[in-house]
Amino acid sequence: KAERILGLSAGGLQQIAAYQKPLTEGEELDLEYKKAQITNLPSFEERKRILASLFFDIGGLLSDGGVKVDMERSSYRVKPEERIQAKIDRRGSADPILDLYAVRFIIENSSKGIAVQLIKGEYPTPDVFSWGKPSFRDYSDPEARRQFASRFNPNIDDWYTAIHMDIIFGEGPIVNIAEVQLRNPEEHDLAERRRLEYLEAQRLMTAIREETK
């Protein structure tokens, strides 16, 4: 399945590991988990089913806990196989993929604290993963945002104050990890505009490359 879905052979997985040589004990465990992620990757439709279930479970958890959630604008995202492959190729590391499953909830800033407590109370959330990435990122903290941007995502803007957290969920052949995003309505609108601008720029660049072939 790994070769069919992601075009990765055993040699390809070794190539991922080569970027991290020499591997520490923790990195070796991370690579083994990443191999298991690839080997046990469900079909797109099955991932969509898993993610829809998680989305409505967390949405219900927040609503029952008194958090007002804009469910019409909240969403979940299923990564297609080609984007998973592109992310693996781009990063070239032993780090597992934490956003194979991702859900986003639109809530007011005043509700973010209780939302985090509700989610942490229901789903295991490690403080820091063995490869150094924190499972909890509060982008309203300028220092935390700067540190995270310098290590993982240099494109984080000052206006972005969302909370991102990685949770462990579900049952199956491997442990599933999902990214949960908590955004306020204003930053969600701006982030979506930026995303559409980025996609349009990518489309134009692709068209230019095709014309110059």
PDB file of N, CA and C in Angstrom, residues 93-190:
ATOM      1  N   SER A  93      12.450  14.307   6.410  1.00  0.00           N
ATOM      2  CA  SER A  93      12.907  14.017   7.767  1.00  0.00           C
ATOM      3  C   SER A  93      12.209  12.786   8.299  1.00  0.00           C
ATOM      4  N   ALA A  94      12.657  12.353   9.475  1.00  0.00           N
ATOM      5  CA  ALA A  94      12.039  11.198  10.122  1.00  0.00           C
ATOM      6  C   ALA A  94      10.771  11.578  10.875  1.00  0.00           C
ATOM      7  N   ASP A  95      10.472  12.883  10.968  1.00  0.00           N
ATOM      8  CA  ASP A  95       9.324  13.319  11.756  1.00  0.00           C
ATOM      9  C   ASP A  95       8.024  12.745  11.219  1.00  0.00           C
ATOM     10  N   PRO A  96       7.173  12.182  12.074  1.00  0.00           N
ATOM     11  CA  PRO A  96       5.841  11.754  11.638  1.00  0.00           C
ATOM     12  C   PRO A  96       5.016  12.933  11.127  1.00  0.00           C
ATOM     13  N   ILE A  97       3.990  12.629  10.370  1.00  0.00           N
ATOM     14  CA  ILE A  97       3.108  13.660   9.820  1.00  0.00           C
ATOM     15  C   ILE A  97       1.973  13.884  10.815  1.00  0.00           C
ATOM     16  N   LEU A  98       1.907  15.083  11.380  1.00  0.00           N
ATOM     17  CA  LEU A  98       0.943  15.327  12.454  1.00  0.00           C
ATOM     18  C   LEU A  98      -0.406  15.815  11.950  1.00  0.00           C
ATOM     19  N   ASP A  99      -0.489  16.241  10.700  1.00  0.00           N
ATOM     20  CA  ASP A  99      -1.763  16.765  10.221  1.00  0.00           C
ATOM     21  C   ASP A  99      -2.347  15.942   9.077  1.00  0.00           C
ATOM     22  N   LEU A 100      -2.120  14.611   9.131  1.00  0.00           N
ATOM     23  CA  LEU A 100      -2.878  13.756   8.218  1.00  0.00           C
ATOM     24  C   LEU A 100      -4.368  13.985   8.449  1.00  0.00           C
ATOM     25  N   TYR A 101      -4.714  14.232   9.712  1.00  0.00           N
ATOM     26  CA  TYR A 101      -6.082  14.573  10.091  1.00  0.00           C
ATOM     27  C   TYR A 101      -6.059  15.971  10.719  1.00  0.00           C
ATOM     28  N   ALA A 102      -6.944  16.856  10.281  1.00  0.00           N
ATOM     29  CA  ALA A 102      -6.960  18.218  10.814  1.00  0.00           C
ATOM     30  C   ALA A 102      -8.392  18.736  10.879  1.00  0.00           C
ATOM     31  N   VAL A 103      -8.746  19.342  12.012  1.00  0.00           N
ATOM     32  CA  VAL A 103     -10.074  19.939  12.203  1.00  0.00           C
ATOM     33  C   VAL A 103      -9.902  21.376  12.670  1.00  0.00           C
ATOM     34  N   ARG A 104     -10.836  22.226  12.317  1.00  0.00           N
ATOM     35  CA  ARG A 104     -10.771  23.642  12.667  1.00  0.00           C
ATOM     36  C   ARG A 104     -12.125  24.096  13.201  1.00  0.00           C
ATOM     37  N   PHE A 105     -12.079  24.800  14.334  1.00  0.00           N
ATOM     38  CA  PHE A 105     -13.308  25.306  14.931  1.00  0.00           C
ATOM     39  C   PHE A 105     -13.216  26.815  15.084  1.00  0.00           C
ATOM     40  N   ILE A 106     -14.301  27.487  14.706  1.00  0.00           N
ATOM     41  CA  ILE A 106     -14.360  28.941  14.771  1.00  0.00           C
ATOM     42  C   ILE A 106     -15.103  29.327  16.051  1.00  0.00           C
ATOM     43  N   ILE A 107     -14.373  29.932  16.979  1.00  0.00           N
ATOM     44  CA  ILE A 107     -14.934  30.329  18.271  1.00  0.00           C
ATOM     45  C   ILE A 107     -14.382  31.702  18.635  1.00  0.00           C
ATOM     46  N   GLU A 108     -14.969  32.331  19.632  1.00  0.00           N
ATOM     47  CA  GLU A 108     -14.472  33.626  20.096  1.00  0.00           C
ATOM     48  C   GLU A 108     -13.216  33.430  20.946  1.00  0.00           C
ATOM     49  N   ASN A 109     -12.368  34.478  20.975  1.00  0.00           N
ATOM     50  CA  ASN A 109     -11.141  34.389  21.773  1.00  0.00           C
ATOM     51  C   ASN A 109     -11.427  34.054  23.229  1.00  0.00           C
ATOM     52  N   SER A 110     -12.522  34.589  23.751  1.00  0.00           N
ATOM     53  CA  SER A 110     -12.852  34.382  25.164  1.00  0.00           C
ATOM     54  C   SER A 110     -13.176  32.930  25.487  1.00  0.00           C
ATOM     55  N   SER A 111     -13.452  32.126  24.453  1.00  0.00           N
ATOM     56  CA  SER A 111     -13.802  30.722  24.668  1.00  0.00           C
ATOM     57  C   SER A 111     -12.640  29.769  24.435  1.00  0.00           C
ATOM     58  N   LYS A 112     -11.502  30.291  23.979  1.00  0.00           N
ATOM     59  CA  LYS A 112     -10.392  29.403  23.605  1.00  0.00           C
ATOM     60  C   LYS A 112      -9.853  28.631  24.815  1.00  0.00           C
ATOM     61  N   GLY A 113      -9.768  29.295  25.975  1.00  0.00           N
ATOM     62  CA  GLY A 113      -9.228  28.641  27.161  1.00  0.00           C
ATOM     63  C   GLY A 113     -10.037  27.430  27.580  1.00  0.00           C
ATOM     64  N   ILE A 114     -11.354  27.598  27.673  1.00  0.00           N
ATOM     65  CA  ILE A 114     -12.203  26.484  28.091  1.00  0.00           C
ATOM     66  C   ILE A 114     -12.225  25.412  27.014  1.00  0.00           C
ATOM     67  N   ALA A 115     -12.143  25.827  25.732  1.00  0.00           N
ATOM     68  CA  ALA A 115     -12.111  24.836  24.650  1.00  0.00           C
ATOM     69  C   ALA A 115     -10.879  23.952  24.766  1.00  0.00           C
ATOM     70  N   VAL A 116      -9.737  24.561  25.061  1.00  0.00           N
ATOM     71  CA  VAL A 116      -8.494  23.790  25.219  1.00  0.00           C
ATOM     72  C   VAL A 116      -8.629  22.806  26.366  1.00  0.00           C
ATOM     73  N   GLN A 117      -9.184  23.246  27.493  1.00  0.00           N
ATOM     74  CA  GLN A 117      -9.334  22.355  28.646  1.00  0.00           C
ATOM     75  C   GLN A 117     -10.273  21.198  28.349  1.00  0.00           C
ATOM     76  N   LEU A 118     -11.357  21.477  27.626  1.00  0.00           N
ATOM     77  CA  LEU A 118     -12.298  20.419  27.265  1.00  0.00           C
ATOM     78  C   LEU A 118     -11.634  19.369  26.369  1.00  0.00           C
ATOM     79  N   ILE A 119     -10.884  19.838  25.389  1.00  0.00           N
ATOM     80  CA  ILE A 119     -10.235  18.915  24.451  1.00  0.00           C
ATOM     81  C   ILE A 119      -9.160  18.104  25.163  1.00  0.00           C
ATOM     82  N   LYS A 120      -8.340  18.779  25.986  1.00  0.00           N
ATOM     83  CA  LYS A 120      -7.292  18.061  26.718  1.00  0.00           C
ATOM     84  C   LYS A 120      -7.874  17.053  27.698  1.00  0.00           C
ATOM     85  N   GLY A 121      -9.060  17.355  28.218  1.00  0.00           N
ATOM     86  CA  GLY A 121      -9.695  16.435  29.144  1.00  0.00           C
ATOM     87  C   GLY A 121     -10.228  15.176  28.482  1.00  0.00           C
ATOM     88  N   GLU A 122     -10.426  15.248  27.173  1.00  0.00           N
ATOM     89  CA  GLU A 122     -11.007  14.112  26.440  1.00  0.00           C
ATOM     90  C   GLU A 122      -9.977  13.345  25.620  1.00  0.00           C
ATOM     91  N   TYR A 123      -8.935  14.030  25.151  1.00  0.00           N
ATOM     92  CA  TYR A 123      -7.961  13.412  24.251  1.00  0.00           C
ATOM     93  C   TYR A 123      -6.542  13.576  24.799  1.00  0.00           C
ATOM     94  N   PRO A 124      -5.734  12.519  24.756  1.00  0.00           N
ATOM     95  CA  PRO A 124      -4.334  12.642  25.189  1.00  0.00           C
ATOM     96  C   PRO A 124      -3.599  13.688  24.353  1.00  0.00           C
ATOM     97  N   THR A 125      -2.849  14.542  25.037  1.00  0.00           N
ATOM     98  CA  THR A 125      -2.107  15.606  24.370  1.00  0.00           C
ATOM     99  C   THR A 125      -0.730  15.725  25.006  1.00  0.00           C
ATOM    100  N   PRO A 126       0.299  15.111  24.417  1.00  0.00           N
ATOM    101  CA  PRO A 126       1.646  15.216  24.990  1.00  0.00           C
ATOM    102  C   PRO A 126       2.138  16.657  24.947  1.00  0.00           C
ATOM    103  N   ASP A 127       2.971  17.042  25.904  1.00  0.00           N
ATOM    104  CA  ASP A 127       3.492  18.414  25.923  1.00  0.00           C
ATOM    105  C   ASP A 127       4.395  18.675  24.720  1.00  0.00           C
ATOM    106  N   VAL A 128       5.358  17.785  24.508  1.00  0.00           N
ATOM    107  CA  VAL A 128       6.312  17.931  23.404  1.00  0.00           C
ATOM    108  C   VAL A 128       6.552  16.549  22.805  1.00  0.00           C
ATOM    109  N   PHE A 129       6.529  16.471  21.471  1.00  0.00           N
ATOM    110  CA  PHE A 129       6.842  15.210  20.822  1.00  0.00           C
ATOM    111  C   PHE A 129       8.348  14.975  20.842  1.00  0.00           C
ATOM    112  N   SER A 130       8.749  13.739  20.679  1.00  0.00           N
ATOM    113  CA  SER A 130      10.158  13.378  20.835  1.00  0.00           C
ATOM    114  C   SER A 130      11.051  14.067  19.809  1.00  0.00           C
ATOM    115  N   TRP A 131      10.498  14.506  18.663  1.00  0.00           N
ATOM    116  CA  TRP A 131      11.305  15.191  17.657  1.00  0.00           C
ATOM    117  C   TRP A 131      11.342  16.697  17.890  1.00  0.00           C
ATOM    118  N   GLY A 132      10.791  17.167  19.024  1.00  0.00           N
ATOM    119  CA  GLY A 132      10.965  18.553  19.429  1.00  0.00           C
ATOM    120  C   GLY A 132       9.799  19.481  19.162  1.00  0.00           C
ATOM    121  N   LYS A 133       8.781  19.023  18.455  1.00  0.00           N
ATOM    122  CA  LYS A 133       7.651  19.906  18.156  1.00  0.00           C
ATOM    123  C   LYS A 133       6.666  19.916  19.313  1.00  0.00           C
ATOM    124  N   PRO A 134       6.315  21.101  19.836  1.00  0.00           N
ATOM    125  CA  PRO A 134       5.316  21.149  20.907  1.00  0.00           C
ATOM    126  C   PRO A 134       3.941  20.790  20.374  1.00  0.00           C
ATOM    127  N   SER A 135       3.174  20.095  21.176  1.00  0.00           N
ATOM    128  CA  SER A 135       1.833  19.711  20.725  1.00  0.00           C
ATOM    129  C   SER A 135       0.839  20.858  20.874  1.00  0.00           C
ATOM    130  N   PHE A 136       1.227  21.905  21.601  1.00  0.00           N
ATOM    131  CA  PHE A 136       0.325  23.037  21.852  1.00  0.00           C
ATOM    132  C   PHE A 136       1.024  24.325  21.409  1.00  0.00           C
ATOM    133  N   ARG A 137       0.385  25.065  20.487  1.00  0.00           N
ATOM    134  CA  ARG A 137       0.947  26.322  20.003  1.00  0.00           C
ATOM    135  C   ARG A 137      -0.091  27.425  20.130  1.00  0.00           C
ATOM    136  N   ASP A 138       0.183  28.399  20.982  1.00  0.00           N
ATOM    137  CA  ASP A 138      -0.706  29.548  21.168  1.00  0.00           C
ATOM    138  C   ASP A 138      -0.081  30.730  20.445  1.00  0.00           C
ATOM    139  N   TYR A 139      -0.595  31.050  19.268  1.00  0.00           N
ATOM    140  CA  TYR A 139       0.010  32.088  18.447  1.00  0.00           C
ATOM    141  C   TYR A 139      -0.331  33.499  18.911  1.00  0.00           C
ATOM    142  N   SER A 140      -1.119  33.637  19.973  1.00  0.00           N
ATOM    143  CA  SER A 140      -1.349  34.971  20.526  1.00  0.00           C
ATOM    144  C   SER A 140      -0.161  35.439  21.352  1.00  0.00           C
ATOM    145  N   ASP A 141       0.722  34.519  21.715  1.00  0.00           N
ATOM    146  CA  ASP A 141       1.933  34.836  22.468  1.00  0.00           C
ATOM    147  C   ASP A 141       3.043  35.172  21.470  1.00  0.00           C
ATOM    148  N   PRO A 142       3.495  36.445  21.409  1.00  0.00           N
ATOM    149  CA  PRO A 142       4.494  36.830  20.400  1.00  0.00           C
ATOM    150  C   PRO A 142       5.775  36.006  20.480  1.00  0.00           C
ATOM    151  N   GLU A 143       6.248  35.706  21.680  1.00  0.00           N
ATOM    152  CA  GLU A 143       7.477  34.945  21.819  1.00  0.00           C
ATOM    153  C   GLU A 143       7.285  33.511  21.358  1.00  0.00           C
ATOM    154  N   ALA A 144       6.174  32.920  21.752  1.00  0.00           N
ATOM    155  CA  ALA A 144       5.889  31.554  21.301  1.00  0.00           C
ATOM    156  C   ALA A 144       5.745  31.514  19.784  1.00  0.00           C
ATOM    157  N   ARG A 145       5.096  32.528  19.223  1.00  0.00           N
ATOM    158  CA  ARG A 145       4.925  32.594  17.766  1.00  0.00           C
ATOM    159  C   ARG A 145       6.281  32.736  17.078  1.00  0.00           C
ATOM    160  N   ARG A 146       7.169  33.578  17.639  1.00  0.00           N
ATOM    161  CA  ARG A 146       8.492  33.775  17.049  1.00  0.00           C
ATOM    162  C   ARG A 146       9.302  32.483  17.093  1.00  0.00           C
ATOM    163  N   GLN A 147       9.280  31.808  18.238  1.00  0.00           N
ATOM    164  CA  GLN A 147      10.050  30.576  18.373  1.00  0.00           C
ATOM    165  C   GLN A 147       9.541  29.496  17.433  1.00  0.00           C
ATOM    166  N   PHE A 148       8.220  29.374  17.350  1.00  0.00           N
ATOM    167  CA  PHE A 148       7.668  28.346  16.474  1.00  0.00           C
ATOM    168  C   PHE A 148       7.971  28.674  15.016  1.00  0.00           C
ATOM    169  N   ALA A 149       7.848  29.960  14.640  1.00  0.00           N
ATOM    170  CA  ALA A 149       8.112  30.357  13.262  1.00  0.00           C
ATOM    171  C   ALA A 149       9.554  30.086  12.871  1.00  0.00           C
ATOM    172  N   SER A 150      10.486  30.317  13.799  1.00  0.00           N
ATOM    173  CA  SER A 150      11.899  30.135  13.487  1.00  0.00           C
ATOM    174  C   SER A 150      12.245  28.663  13.267  1.00  0.00           C
ATOM    175  N   ARG A 151      11.482  27.760  13.863  1.00  0.00           N
ATOM    176  CA  ARG A 151      11.800  26.332  13.767  1.00  0.00           C
ATOM    177  C   ARG A 151      10.926  25.587  12.777  1.00  0.00           C
ATOM    178  N   PHE A 152       9.654  25.982  12.667  1.00  0.00           N
ATOM    179  CA  PHE A 152       8.721  25.145  11.909  1.00  0.00           C
ATOM    180  C   PHE A 152       7.976  25.870  10.795  1.00  0.00           C
ATOM    181  N   ASN A 153       7.566  27.128  11.009  1.00  0.00           N
ATOM    182  CA  ASN A 153       6.742  27.799  10.006  1.00  0.00           C
ATOM    183  C   ASN A 153       7.074  29.293   9.965  1.00  0.00           C
ATOM    184  N   PRO A 154       7.955  29.727   9.052  1.00  0.00           N
ATOM    185  CA  PRO A 154       8.362  31.131   9.017  1.00  0.00           C
ATOM    186  C   PRO A 154       7.296  32.075   8.488  1.00  0.00           C
ATOM    187  N   ASN A 155       6.162  31.528   8.024  1.00  0.00           N
ATOM    188  CA  ASN A 155       5.137  32.369   7.402  1.00  0.00           C
ATOM    189  C   ASN A 155       4.010  32.773   8.353  1.00  0.00           C
ATOM    190  N   ILE A 156       4.198  32.545   9.663  1.00  0.00           N
ATOM    191  CA  ILE A 156       3.183  32.947  10.629  1.00  0.00           C
ATOM    192  C   ILE A 156       3.153  34.471  10.750  1.00  0.00           C
ATOM    193  N   ASP A 157       1.993  35.090  10.566  1.00  0.00           N
ATOM    194  CA  ASP A 157       1.850  36.546  10.643  1.00  0.00           C
ATOM    195  C   ASP A 157       1.458  36.990  12.047  1.00  0.00           C
ATOM    196  N   ASP A 158       1.744  38.273  12.353  1.00  0.00           N
ATOM    197  CA  ASP A 158       1.487  38.800  13.691  1.00  0.00           C
ATOM    198  C   ASP A 158       0.004  38.814  14.044  1.00  0.00           C
ATOM    199  N   TRP A 159      -0.841  38.952  13.035  1.00  0.00           N
ATOM    200  CA  TRP A 159      -2.270  39.023  13.314  1.00  0.00           C
ATOM    201  C   TRP A 159      -2.862  37.659  13.670  1.00  0.00           C
ATOM    202  N   TYR A 160      -2.108  36.605  13.442  1.00  0.00           N
ATOM    203  CA  TYR A 160      -2.640  35.257  13.648  1.00  0.00           C
ATOM    204  C   TYR A 160      -2.496  34.873  15.115  1.00  0.00           C
ATOM    205  N   THR A 161      -3.633  34.713  15.804  1.00  0.00           N
ATOM    206  CA  THR A 161      -3.630  34.420  17.244  1.00  0.00           C
ATOM    207  C   THR A 161      -4.302  33.091  17.566  1.00  0.00           C
ATOM    208  N   ALA A 162      -4.430  32.246  16.564  1.00  0.00           N
ATOM    209  CA  ALA A 162      -5.121  30.968  16.766  1.00  0.00           C
ATOM    210  C   ALA A 162      -4.335  30.053  17.691  1.00  0.00           C
ATOM    211  N   ILE A 163      -5.020  29.054  18.212  1.00  0.00           N
ATOM    212  CA  ILE A 163      -4.393  27.979  18.969  1.00  0.00           C
ATOM    213  C   ILE A 163      -4.400  26.724  18.104  1.00  0.00           C
ATOM    214  N   HIS A 164      -3.237  26.087  17.984  1.00  0.00           N
ATOM    215  CA  HIS A 164      -3.123  24.800  17.308  1.00  0.00           C
ATOM    216  C   HIS A 164      -2.685  23.780  18.346  1.00  0.00           C
ATOM    217  N   MET A 165      -3.313  22.631  18.356  1.00  0.00           N
ATOM    218  CA  MET A 165      -2.919  21.568  19.284  1.00  0.00           C
ATOM    219  C   MET A 165      -3.042  20.219  18.592  1.00  0.00           C
ATOM    220  N   ASP A 166      -2.135  19.321  18.931  1.00  0.00           N
ATOM    221  CA  ASP A 166      -2.130  17.977  18.359  1.00  0.00           C
ATOM    222  C   ASP A 166      -2.640  16.990  19.397  1.00  0.00           C
ATOM    223  N   ILE A 167      -3.611  16.195  19.008  1.00  0.00           N
ATOM    224  CA  ILE A 167      -4.227  15.245  19.925  1.00  0.00           C
ATOM    225  C   ILE A 167      -4.067  13.824  19.399  1.00  0.00           C
ATOM    226  N   ILE A 168      -4.158  12.878  20.301  1.00  0.00           N
ATOM    227  CA  ILE A 168      -4.133  11.462  19.956  1.00  0.00           C
ATOM    228  C   ILE A 168      -5.569  10.936  20.052  1.00  0.00           C
ATOM    229  N   PHE A 169      -6.003  10.190  19.046  1.00  0.00           N
ATOM    230  CA  PHE A 169      -7.401   9.761  19.042  1.00  0.00           C
ATOM    231  C   PHE A 169      -7.542   8.425  18.338  1.00  0.00           C
ATOM    232  N   GLY A 170      -8.701   7.816  18.565  1.00  0.00           N
ATOM    233  CA  GLY A 170      -9.128   6.654  17.789  1.00  0.00           C
ATOM    234  C   GLY A 170      -8.402   5.371  18.118  1.00  0.00           C
ATOM    235  N   GLU A 171      -8.833   4.326  17.441  1.00  0.00           N
ATOM    236  CA  GLU A 171      -8.246   3.005  17.575  1.00  0.00           C
ATOM    237  C   GLU A 171      -7.892   2.483  16.196  1.00  0.00           C
ATOM    238  N   GLY A 172      -6.928   1.605  16.140  1.00  0.00           N
ATOM    239  CA  GLY A 172      -6.529   1.051  14.863  1.00  0.00           C
ATOM    240  C   GLY A 172      -5.154   0.442  14.952  1.00  0.00           C
ATOM    241  N   PRO A 173      -4.556   0.131  13.791  1.00  0.00           N
ATOM    242  CA  PRO A 173      -3.233  -0.509  13.800  1.00  0.00           C
ATOM    243  C   PRO A 173      -2.138   0.405  14.339  1.00  0.00           C
ATOM    244  N   ILE A 174      -2.321   1.745  14.229  1.00  0.00           N
ATOM    245  CA  ILE A 174      -1.375   2.694  14.807  1.00  0.00           C
ATOM    246  C   ILE A 174      -2.139   3.788  15.528  1.00  0.00           C
ATOM    247  N   VAL A 175      -1.428   4.543  16.351  1.00  0.00           N
ATOM    248  CA  VAL A 175      -2.040   5.678  17.046  1.00  0.00           C
ATOM    249  C   VAL A 175      -2.271   6.803  16.039  1.00  0.00           C
ATOM    250  N   ASN A 176      -3.456   7.359  16.022  1.00  0.00           N
ATOM    251  CA  ASN A 176      -3.763   8.479  15.138  1.00  0.00           C
ATOM    252  C   ASN A 176      -3.475   9.800  15.848  1.00  0.00           C
ATOM    253  N   ILE A 177      -2.900  10.742  15.108  1.00  0.00           N
ATOM    254  CA  ILE A 177      -2.657  12.088  15.613  1.00  0.00           C
ATOM    255  C   ILE A 177      -3.412  13.059  14.722  1.00  0.00           C
ATOM    256  N   ALA A 178      -4.105  14.019  15.337  1.00  0.00           N
ATOM    257  CA  ALA A 178      -4.832  15.034  14.575  1.00  0.00           C
ATOM    258  C   ALA A 178      -4.451  16.418  15.068  1.00  0.00           C
ATOM    259  N   GLU A 179      -4.440  17.375  14.146  1.00  0.00           N
ATOM    260  CA  GLU A 179      -4.246  18.770  14.525  1.00  0.00           C
ATOM    261  C   GLU A 179      -5.602  19.429  14.693  1.00  0.00           C
ATOM    262  N   VAL A 180      -5.792  20.116  15.834  1.00  0.00           N
ATOM    263  CA  VAL A 180      -7.010  20.873  16.099  1.00  0.00           C
ATOM    264  C   VAL A 180      -6.647  22.359  16.091  1.00  0.00           C
ATOM    265  N   GLN A 181      -7.356  23.140  15.276  1.00  0.00           N
ATOM    266  CA  GLN A 181      -7.146  24.581  15.225  1.00  0.00           C
ATOM    267  C   GLN A 181      -8.352  25.292  15.819  1.00  0.00           C
ATOM    268  N   LEU A 182      -8.069  26.277  16.676  1.00  0.00           N
ATOM    269  CA  LEU A 182      -9.116  27.110  17.269  1.00  0.00           C
ATOM    270  C   LEU A 182      -8.877  28.543  16.812  1.00  0.00           C
ATOM    271  N   ARG A 183      -9.745  29.041  15.934  1.00  0.00           N
ATOM    272  CA  ARG A 183      -9.601  30.386  15.375  1.00  0.00           C
ATOM    273  C   ARG A 183     -10.770  31.264  15.771  1.00  0.00           C
ATOM    274  N   ASN A 184     -10.526  32.577  15.870  1.00  0.00           N
ATOM    275  CA  ASN A 184     -11.652  33.487  16.006  1.00  0.00           C
ATOM    276  C   ASN A 184     -12.157  33.855  14.611  1.00  0.00           C
ATOM    277  N   PRO A 185     -13.369  34.401  14.488  1.00  0.00           N
ATOM    278  CA  PRO A 185     -13.950  34.646  13.157  1.00  0.00           C
ATOM    279  C   PRO A 185     -13.120  35.573  12.292  1.00  0.00           C
ATOM    280  N   GLU A 186     -12.549  36.632  12.891  1.00  0.00           N
ATOM    281  CA  GLU A 186     -11.817  37.625  12.111  1.00  0.00           C
ATOM    282  C   GLU A 186     -10.543  37.031  11.497  1.00  0.00           C
ATOM    283  N   GLU A 187      -9.771  36.332  12.316  1.00  0.00           N
ATOM    284  CA  GLU A 187      -8.525  35.776  11.776  1.00  0.00           C
ATOM    285  C   GLU A 187      -8.815  34.643  10.798  1.00  0.00           C
ATOM    286  N   HIS A 188      -9.936  33.966  10.995  1.00  0.00           N
ATOM    287  CA  HIS A 188     -10.310  32.919  10.047  1.00  0.00           C
ATOM    288  C   HIS A 188     -10.569  33.522   8.675  1.00  0.00           C
ATOM    289  N   ASP A 189     -11.320  34.635   8.634  1.00  0.00           N
ATOM    290  CA  ASP A 189     -11.614  35.280   7.351  1.00  0.00           C
ATOM    291  C   ASP A 189     -10.327  35.718   6.657  1.00  0.00           C
ATOM    292  N   LEU A 190      -9.415  36.333   7.421  1.00  0.00           N
ATOM    293  CA  LEU A 190      -8.172  36.809   6.836  1.00  0.00           C
ATOM    294  C   LEU A 190      -7.289  35.641   6.380  1.00  0.00           C
TER     295      LEU A 190
END
